[in-house]
Amino acid sequence: MDLTHSAADEEFRLEVRQWLEDNLVGEFAAIRGRGGSGREHEAYEERVAWNQHLAKSGWTCLGWPVEYGGRGLSLFQQVIFYEEYARANAPAGVNHLGETLLGPTLIALGTEEQKKRFLPGIVDVTELWCQGYSEPGAGSDLAGVRTRARLEGDEWVVDGQKVWTSLAHHADWCFVVARTEAGSQRHAGLSYLLVPMDQPGVEIRPILQLTGTSEFNEVFFDGARTAADLVVGAPGDGWRVAMATLGFERGVSTVGQQIGFARELDDIEATARRTGAWDDPVLADRIVQARIGLSVMRTHALRTLSAYDSGSEGPEASVSKLLWARWHRDLGELAMAVRGAEALTVEQAPYDLDDQQTLFLFSRADTLYGGSDEIQRNIIAERVLGLPKEPRP
């Protein structure tokens, strides 16, 4: 595992750092640190403007091929960008699903017409996307989807419900896994459709979270329509395409995410010193253990990316979600422990949470969304380690 950066990489780091320093000024300086998990409601329009500013300077879709509007950067140059972006406390992005999931899927499996139609809007941050996977009866078990689509003339007609759809209320389009073959079950008979959100057949209902905000949504399709040619891959081949989409998220941004985690941990340690919790050996030990865990996660992430970059990708990536989700959930609990009783009160009515309270409440979901810990362990056991499948009725 070679984790050293070349001289060219270090020059690139200085370029990124200087650009962020020169551009996170004025109106953009005012939104430093805004947004992110549990805080997507913060300065949303201003963050869209910032992301479009990034696009104009060529700082979106960094790993995409140049011919599709990207910069064709190496994996480790992408890591460098996300590290410096996090260190600058730049605003959270608004285009993650389009840039890291749908875009690479279209590049690999879409038609030339689909690429010409949709990739420029992702690069420019002028069309935003959401992901229509999870349903009330098919969360981590994606093969259980019941949303249906039928072909009528030159259009697909979509009926069904999706849930936990992040930022659907801001999205222009949704990539939807729907059952298009009558009588099909499980992985067979699914199709991967691109569906416009602004139409009469789409209803979006925000889901109120513990944090008092709503970045997740229920989405109801009732006769929603999309063009017949807006199916990625062949009709009925949706499972393969959906799995390819999930495979494109290599975790490059998680290294930057860990810098954000370190900032949260620094804040908790400062709070512990202020409240006297640092003098409690048990709490002090938990803070030290959190530091060690963060270091382990960083090393693991870099090892995983190094293996992928060298073409020797192994099972390491499969455990990344388990590592960071449980660590971050425990960090939220630690934040409340060092605060003591003051953690139970809000700054002002009716429900004005501070950063640590938001961290605690939202991180309860970390071990659930993106595949629950239980499902993740089953996947690792059965598909990575080759253990016998769990008995099912």
Short mmCIF file of C-alpha atoms in Angstrom, two decimals:
data_model
loop_
_atom_site.label_atom_id
_atom_site.label_comp_id
_atom_site.label_asym_id
_atom_site.label_seq_id
_atom_site.Cartn_x
_atom_site.Cartn_y
_atom_site.Cartn_z
CA MET A 1 0.00 0.00 0.00
CA ASP A 2 1.65 3.22 -1.18
CA LEU A 3 -0.03 6.26 0.39
CA THR A 4 2.59 8.81 -0.62
CA HIS A 5 1.68 11.67 -2.95
CA SER A 6 3.79 12.64 -5.92
CA ALA A 7 5.22 16.12 -6.41
CA ALA A 8 2.50 16.73 -9.01
CA ASP A 9 -0.15 15.73 -6.47
CA GLU A 10 1.25 18.17 -3.92
CA GLU A 11 1.25 20.94 -6.53
CA PHE A 12 -2.38 20.08 -7.19
CA ARG A 13 -3.09 20.34 -3.45
CA LEU A 14 -1.65 23.85 -3.40
CA GLU A 15 -3.76 24.76 -6.44
CA VAL A 16 -6.95 23.56 -4.74
CA ARG A 17 -6.08 25.26 -1.47
CA GLN A 18 -5.32 28.57 -3.19
CA TRP A 19 -8.48 28.48 -5.28
CA LEU A 20 -10.65 27.87 -2.22
CA GLU A 21 -8.90 30.67 -0.33
CA ASP A 22 -9.46 33.08 -3.22
CA ASN A 23 -13.09 32.12 -3.82
CA LEU A 24 -14.59 31.46 -0.37
CA VAL A 25 -14.98 35.18 0.13
CA GLY A 26 -17.80 37.67 0.27
CA GLU A 27 -21.23 36.06 0.08
CA PHE A 28 -19.65 32.61 -0.09
CA ALA A 29 -17.61 33.15 3.08
CA ALA A 30 -20.89 33.62 4.94
CA ILE A 31 -21.96 30.05 4.19
CA ARG A 32 -18.79 28.24 5.25
CA GLY A 33 -19.68 25.03 7.06
CA ARG A 34 -23.35 25.22 6.12
CA GLY A 35 -25.30 22.16 5.01
CA GLY A 36 -24.51 18.48 5.32
CA SER A 37 -26.30 15.55 6.92
CA GLY A 38 -29.10 16.76 9.17
CA ARG A 39 -28.51 20.34 8.01
CA GLU A 40 -29.42 20.24 4.34
CA HIS A 41 -31.95 23.02 4.88
CA GLU A 42 -29.21 25.53 5.68
CA ALA A 43 -28.55 28.25 3.07
CA TYR A 44 -29.75 25.94 0.31
CA GLU A 45 -30.09 28.48 -2.50
CA GLU A 46 -26.75 30.06 -1.58
CA ARG A 47 -25.11 26.61 -1.67
CA VAL A 48 -26.58 25.98 -5.12
CA ALA A 49 -24.99 29.23 -6.27
CA TRP A 50 -21.66 28.16 -4.74
CA ASN A 51 -21.81 24.79 -6.46
CA GLN A 52 -22.54 26.45 -9.78
CA HIS A 53 -19.55 28.71 -9.14
CA LEU A 54 -17.44 25.58 -8.59
CA ALA A 55 -18.72 24.21 -11.90
CA LYS A 56 -17.77 27.32 -13.85
CA SER A 57 -14.20 26.90 -12.61
CA GLY A 58 -14.05 23.18 -13.41
CA TRP A 59 -14.33 21.80 -9.87
CA THR A 60 -17.24 19.41 -10.36
CA CYS A 61 -17.25 15.81 -11.64
CA LEU A 62 -13.50 15.63 -11.07
CA GLY A 63 -13.09 11.95 -11.87
CA TRP A 64 -15.29 11.92 -14.97
CA PRO A 65 -13.59 11.56 -18.37
CA VAL A 66 -12.77 14.89 -20.00
CA GLU A 67 -14.99 14.12 -23.00
CA TYR A 68 -18.02 14.11 -20.70
CA GLY A 69 -17.20 17.39 -18.96
CA GLY A 70 -15.04 16.05 -16.13
CA ARG A 71 -11.37 16.61 -15.37
CA GLY A 72 -10.19 13.01 -15.54
CA LEU A 73 -8.34 13.33 -12.23
CA SER A 74 -6.70 10.37 -10.55
CA LEU A 75 -8.30 8.81 -7.51
CA PHE A 76 -5.79 10.37 -5.16
CA GLN A 77 -6.14 13.82 -6.70
CA GLN A 78 -9.86 13.52 -6.03
CA VAL A 79 -9.02 12.61 -2.43
CA ILE A 80 -6.80 15.69 -2.19
CA PHE A 81 -9.62 17.91 -3.44
CA TYR A 82 -12.08 16.57 -0.87
CA GLU A 83 -9.50 16.89 1.91
CA GLU A 84 -8.79 20.52 1.10
CA TYR A 85 -12.47 21.25 0.58
CA ALA A 86 -13.23 19.93 4.05
CA ARG A 87 -10.29 21.75 5.64
CA ALA A 88 -11.55 25.01 4.15
CA ASN A 89 -14.93 24.29 5.78
CA ALA A 90 -16.55 24.91 2.41
CA PRO A 91 -20.35 24.58 2.12
CA ALA A 92 -21.80 21.10 1.64
CA GLY A 93 -22.56 20.11 -1.94
CA VAL A 94 -26.02 19.80 -3.45
CA ASN A 95 -25.28 17.49 -6.37
CA HIS A 96 -23.86 14.33 -4.78
CA LEU A 97 -26.39 11.89 -6.25
CA GLY A 98 -26.06 13.21 -9.77
CA GLU A 99 -22.29 13.55 -9.73
CA THR A 100 -21.24 10.36 -7.97
CA LEU A 101 -24.06 7.93 -8.80
CA LEU A 102 -26.17 8.74 -11.85
CA GLY A 103 -23.48 10.42 -13.94
CA PRO A 104 -21.02 7.50 -13.83
CA THR A 105 -23.93 5.11 -14.49
CA LEU A 106 -24.88 6.98 -17.65
CA ILE A 107 -21.25 7.17 -18.78
CA ALA A 108 -20.93 3.40 -18.42
CA LEU A 109 -24.37 2.15 -19.44
CA GLY A 110 -26.40 5.01 -20.92
CA THR A 111 -27.07 5.69 -24.58
CA GLU A 112 -25.25 8.51 -26.35
CA GLU A 113 -28.51 10.46 -26.44
CA GLN A 114 -28.93 10.07 -22.67
CA LYS A 115 -25.34 11.21 -22.07
CA LYS A 116 -25.78 14.30 -24.26
CA ARG A 117 -29.09 15.12 -22.60
CA PHE A 118 -28.20 14.71 -18.91
CA LEU A 119 -24.46 14.87 -18.25
CA PRO A 120 -24.02 18.62 -18.99
CA GLY A 121 -26.73 19.52 -16.46
CA ILE A 122 -24.97 17.48 -13.78
CA VAL A 123 -21.59 19.05 -14.53
CA ASP A 124 -23.09 22.57 -14.49
CA VAL A 125 -25.28 21.87 -11.42
CA THR A 126 -28.33 23.09 -13.31
CA GLU A 127 -30.30 19.83 -12.97
CA LEU A 128 -30.41 18.07 -9.61
CA TRP A 129 -31.21 14.40 -9.02
CA CYS A 130 -32.67 12.17 -6.34
CA GLN A 131 -32.60 8.37 -5.99
CA GLY A 132 -35.81 6.35 -6.21
CA TYR A 133 -34.73 3.06 -4.63
CA SER A 134 -36.17 2.50 -1.14
CA GLU A 135 -39.85 1.72 -0.56
CA PRO A 136 -41.90 1.10 2.61
CA GLY A 137 -41.54 -2.67 2.06
CA ALA A 138 -38.19 -2.61 0.31
CA GLY A 139 -35.56 -0.62 2.14
CA SER A 140 -32.25 -2.40 2.39
CA ASP A 141 -33.87 -5.27 0.45
CA LEU A 142 -34.03 -3.46 -2.88
CA ALA A 143 -35.18 -6.56 -4.80
CA GLY A 144 -38.56 -6.27 -3.08
CA VAL A 145 -39.61 -3.08 -4.91
CA ARG A 146 -43.26 -2.89 -5.90
CA THR A 147 -43.36 0.41 -7.79
CA ARG A 148 -44.57 -0.50 -11.28
CA ALA A 149 -44.18 1.01 -14.71
CA ARG A 150 -45.93 0.06 -17.94
CA LEU A 151 -45.18 1.14 -21.46
CA GLU A 152 -48.00 3.07 -23.14
CA GLY A 153 -47.04 4.16 -26.63
CA ASP A 154 -43.89 6.23 -26.37
CA GLU A 155 -44.05 6.73 -22.58
CA TRP A 156 -43.58 4.80 -19.37
CA VAL A 157 -46.39 5.26 -16.85
CA VAL A 158 -45.17 4.90 -13.26
CA ASP A 159 -47.27 4.04 -10.18
CA GLY A 160 -45.99 3.39 -6.67
CA GLN A 161 -44.26 4.87 -3.67
CA LYS A 162 -40.67 5.56 -2.71
CA VAL A 163 -39.49 6.61 0.75
CA TRP A 164 -36.44 8.15 2.43
CA THR A 165 -35.78 9.98 -0.83
CA SER A 166 -33.07 12.49 0.01
CA LEU A 167 -33.66 16.02 -1.31
CA ALA A 168 -36.53 14.97 -3.56
CA HIS A 169 -38.15 18.34 -2.83
CA HIS A 170 -35.23 20.06 -4.58
CA ALA A 171 -34.64 17.52 -7.37
CA ASP A 172 -35.51 18.01 -11.02
CA TRP A 173 -35.19 14.31 -11.87
CA CYS A 174 -35.23 10.94 -10.14
CA PHE A 175 -33.59 7.66 -11.20
CA VAL A 176 -36.25 5.11 -10.32
CA VAL A 177 -36.07 1.33 -9.99
CA ALA A 178 -39.49 0.01 -11.02
CA ARG A 179 -41.01 -3.36 -11.86
CA THR A 180 -41.82 -3.35 -15.57
CA GLU A 181 -42.58 -7.04 -16.18
CA ALA A 182 -45.95 -8.22 -14.86
CA GLY A 183 -45.67 -11.22 -12.55
CA SER A 184 -41.92 -10.87 -12.07
CA GLN A 185 -40.36 -11.30 -8.64
CA ARG A 186 -37.24 -10.24 -6.79
CA HIS A 187 -34.31 -9.26 -9.07
CA ALA A 188 -36.03 -10.12 -12.35
CA GLY A 189 -38.27 -7.79 -14.33
CA LEU A 190 -36.94 -4.48 -12.99
CA SER A 191 -36.05 -1.41 -15.05
CA TYR A 192 -34.03 1.71 -14.30
CA LEU A 193 -36.02 4.76 -15.39
CA LEU A 194 -35.23 8.47 -15.48
CA VAL A 195 -38.35 10.30 -14.33
CA PRO A 196 -38.97 14.09 -14.24
CA MET A 197 -40.18 15.30 -10.84
CA ASP A 198 -42.08 18.42 -11.91
CA GLN A 199 -45.28 16.85 -13.23
CA PRO A 200 -48.83 16.23 -12.00
CA GLY A 201 -48.24 12.53 -11.34
CA VAL A 202 -45.55 13.12 -8.70
CA GLU A 203 -46.36 14.07 -5.09
CA ILE A 204 -43.59 14.77 -2.59
CA ARG A 205 -44.26 14.65 1.16
CA PRO A 206 -41.40 15.71 3.46
CA ILE A 207 -40.66 13.46 6.45
CA LEU A 208 -40.15 15.36 9.70
CA GLN A 209 -36.97 14.15 11.41
CA LEU A 210 -35.83 14.21 15.03
CA THR A 211 -33.79 17.29 14.17
CA GLY A 212 -36.97 19.16 13.26
CA THR A 213 -35.93 19.36 9.60
CA SER A 214 -36.97 17.42 6.51
CA GLU A 215 -34.33 16.36 4.01
CA PHE A 216 -35.92 12.93 3.45
CA ASN A 217 -39.21 12.54 1.64
CA GLU A 218 -41.94 10.16 0.60
CA VAL A 219 -42.52 10.27 -3.15
CA PHE A 220 -45.79 9.04 -4.66
CA PHE A 221 -46.04 8.24 -8.36
CA ASP A 222 -49.62 8.22 -9.61
CA GLY A 223 -49.58 7.95 -13.37
CA ALA A 224 -46.27 9.80 -13.62
CA ARG A 225 -44.81 9.70 -17.10
CA THR A 226 -41.41 9.61 -18.74
CA ALA A 227 -40.26 9.02 -22.30
CA ALA A 228 -39.87 5.43 -23.48
CA ASP A 229 -36.20 5.95 -24.30
CA LEU A 230 -35.37 7.12 -20.76
CA VAL A 231 -34.61 3.64 -19.51
CA VAL A 232 -30.94 3.00 -18.72
CA GLY A 233 -29.87 -0.37 -20.06
CA ALA A 234 -32.50 -2.71 -21.43
CA PRO A 235 -36.00 -2.97 -19.95
CA GLY A 236 -35.92 -5.76 -17.38
CA ASP A 237 -32.19 -5.26 -16.75
CA GLY A 238 -32.71 -2.76 -13.94
CA TRP A 239 -31.15 -4.84 -11.19
CA ARG A 240 -27.78 -4.93 -12.95
CA VAL A 241 -27.90 -1.20 -13.61
CA ALA A 242 -28.99 -0.41 -10.03
CA MET A 243 -26.11 -2.46 -8.63
CA ALA A 244 -23.68 -0.75 -11.01
CA THR A 245 -24.85 2.61 -9.66
CA LEU A 246 -24.07 1.58 -6.09
CA GLY A 247 -20.68 0.27 -7.18
CA PHE A 248 -19.62 3.66 -8.54
CA GLU A 249 -19.47 5.24 -5.10
CA ARG A 250 -15.87 4.36 -4.28
CA GLY A 251 -15.71 6.41 -1.08
CA VAL A 252 -13.39 9.14 -2.38
CA SER A 253 -15.39 11.78 -0.53
CA THR A 254 -15.27 9.84 2.75
CA VAL A 255 -11.69 11.01 3.37
CA GLY A 256 -12.98 14.57 3.33
CA GLN A 257 -15.93 13.46 5.44
CA GLN A 258 -13.46 12.27 8.08
CA ILE A 259 -11.97 15.75 8.31
CA GLY A 260 -15.46 16.95 9.15
CA PHE A 261 -15.66 14.18 11.76
CA ALA A 262 -12.35 15.38 13.22
CA ARG A 263 -13.76 18.91 13.49
CA GLU A 264 -16.75 17.54 15.41
CA LEU A 265 -14.45 15.58 17.71
CA ASP A 266 -12.30 18.67 18.34
CA ASP A 267 -15.44 20.54 19.37
CA ILE A 268 -16.45 17.74 21.74
CA GLU A 269 -12.99 17.70 23.35
CA ALA A 270 -13.14 21.48 23.83
CA THR A 271 -16.56 21.06 25.44
CA ALA A 272 -15.20 18.35 27.74
CA ARG A 273 -12.47 20.68 28.94
CA ARG A 274 -15.02 23.46 29.48
CA THR A 275 -17.47 21.33 31.43
CA GLY A 276 -14.86 19.43 33.41
CA ALA A 277 -15.81 16.14 31.74
CA TRP A 278 -12.19 15.78 30.65
CA ASP A 279 -11.32 15.09 34.30
CA ASP A 280 -13.58 12.05 34.25
CA PRO A 281 -11.24 9.15 33.30
CA VAL A 282 -14.05 7.21 31.64
CA LEU A 283 -15.07 10.11 29.39
CA ALA A 284 -11.43 11.00 28.70
CA ASP A 285 -10.84 7.41 27.62
CA ARG A 286 -13.86 7.55 25.29
CA ILE A 287 -12.46 10.70 23.65
CA VAL A 288 -9.07 9.04 23.17
CA GLN A 289 -10.73 5.92 21.75
CA ALA A 290 -12.67 8.12 19.32
CA ARG A 291 -9.36 9.63 18.15
CA ILE A 292 -7.92 6.18 17.60
CA GLY A 293 -11.04 5.07 15.73
CA LEU A 294 -10.87 8.08 13.44
CA SER A 295 -7.24 7.32 12.64
CA VAL A 296 -8.12 3.70 11.87
CA MET A 297 -10.94 4.79 9.55
CA ARG A 298 -8.65 7.13 7.63
CA THR A 299 -6.00 4.46 7.16
CA HIS A 300 -8.62 1.93 6.11
CA ALA A 301 -10.16 4.36 3.60
CA LEU A 302 -6.78 5.14 2.04
CA ARG A 303 -5.88 1.45 1.91
CA THR A 304 -9.17 0.67 0.18
CA LEU A 305 -8.70 3.45 -2.37
CA SER A 306 -5.08 2.43 -2.96
CA ALA A 307 -6.19 -1.15 -3.67
CA TYR A 308 -8.85 0.04 -6.08
CA ASP A 309 -6.42 2.40 -7.83
CA SER A 310 -3.97 -0.47 -8.37
CA GLY A 311 -6.66 -2.81 -9.69
CA SER A 312 -6.53 -5.14 -6.70
CA GLU A 313 -9.81 -4.19 -5.03
CA GLY A 314 -10.69 -6.64 -2.26
CA PRO A 315 -13.36 -6.99 0.42
CA GLU A 316 -12.08 -4.00 2.42
CA ALA A 317 -14.61 -1.58 0.91
CA SER A 318 -17.49 -3.70 2.18
CA VAL A 319 -16.85 -2.81 5.82
CA SER A 320 -16.35 0.95 5.38
CA LYS A 321 -20.00 1.82 6.00
CA LEU A 322 -20.05 -0.28 9.18
CA LEU A 323 -16.91 1.44 10.47
CA TRP A 324 -17.91 5.05 10.01
CA ALA A 325 -21.63 4.68 10.78
CA ARG A 326 -21.11 3.11 14.20
CA TRP A 327 -18.19 5.43 15.01
CA HIS A 328 -20.22 8.53 14.14
CA ARG A 329 -23.29 7.35 16.06
CA ASP A 330 -21.09 6.77 19.12
CA LEU A 331 -19.59 10.24 18.64
CA GLY A 332 -23.05 11.76 18.95
CA GLU A 333 -23.58 9.88 22.20
CA LEU A 334 -20.19 11.08 23.44
CA ALA A 335 -21.17 14.68 22.68
CA MET A 336 -24.18 14.36 24.96
CA ALA A 337 -22.15 12.66 27.69
CA VAL A 338 -19.60 15.46 27.96
CA ARG A 339 -22.36 18.09 27.97
CA GLY A 340 -24.26 16.51 30.82
CA ALA A 341 -27.61 17.99 31.77
CA GLU A 342 -27.21 21.06 29.54
CA ALA A 343 -27.50 18.77 26.51
CA LEU A 344 -31.20 18.34 27.35
CA THR A 345 -32.17 21.97 26.78
CA VAL A 346 -32.33 23.95 23.55
CA GLU A 347 -30.96 27.45 23.14
CA GLN A 348 -34.35 28.99 22.44
CA ALA A 349 -37.90 27.98 21.64
CA PRO A 350 -39.38 26.19 19.96
CA TYR A 351 -36.64 23.72 18.95
CA ASP A 352 -33.37 25.50 18.23
CA LEU A 353 -30.76 22.75 18.30
CA ASP A 354 -27.05 23.45 18.42
CA ASP A 355 -24.49 21.55 16.34
CA GLN A 356 -23.82 18.85 18.94
CA GLN A 357 -27.50 18.17 19.55
CA THR A 358 -28.04 17.91 15.80
CA LEU A 359 -25.07 15.55 15.59
CA PHE A 360 -26.53 13.30 18.28
CA LEU A 361 -30.05 13.16 16.86
CA PHE A 362 -29.18 12.78 13.18
CA SER A 363 -26.38 10.27 13.74
CA ARG A 364 -28.99 7.84 15.12
CA ALA A 365 -29.82 7.24 11.45
CA ASP A 366 -26.25 6.54 10.36
CA THR A 367 -26.53 2.81 11.04
CA LEU A 368 -29.84 2.62 9.15
CA TYR A 369 -29.72 4.62 5.92
CA GLY A 370 -27.68 3.36 2.98
CA GLY A 371 -28.32 -0.19 4.19
CA SER A 372 -28.78 -1.06 7.85
CA ASP A 373 -25.91 -2.59 9.82
CA GLU A 374 -27.76 -5.90 9.96
CA ILE A 375 -28.17 -6.03 6.19
CA GLN A 376 -24.57 -4.92 5.67
CA ARG A 377 -23.33 -7.78 7.84
CA ASN A 378 -25.43 -10.30 5.92
CA ILE A 379 -24.04 -9.01 2.63
CA ILE A 380 -20.47 -9.25 3.90
CA ALA A 381 -21.03 -12.73 5.31
CA GLU A 382 -22.79 -14.19 2.28
CA ARG A 383 -21.33 -12.35 -0.71
CA VAL A 384 -17.83 -11.42 0.48
CA LEU A 385 -16.90 -14.24 2.84
CA GLY A 386 -18.98 -16.91 1.13
CA LEU A 387 -20.73 -18.10 4.29
CA PRO A 388 -24.02 -20.03 4.04
CA LYS A 389 -27.09 -17.90 3.54
CA GLU A 390 -29.27 -17.17 6.52
CA PRO A 391 -32.33 -19.48 6.55
CA ARG A 392 -35.39 -17.70 5.19
CA PRO A 393 -39.04 -18.80 5.25
#
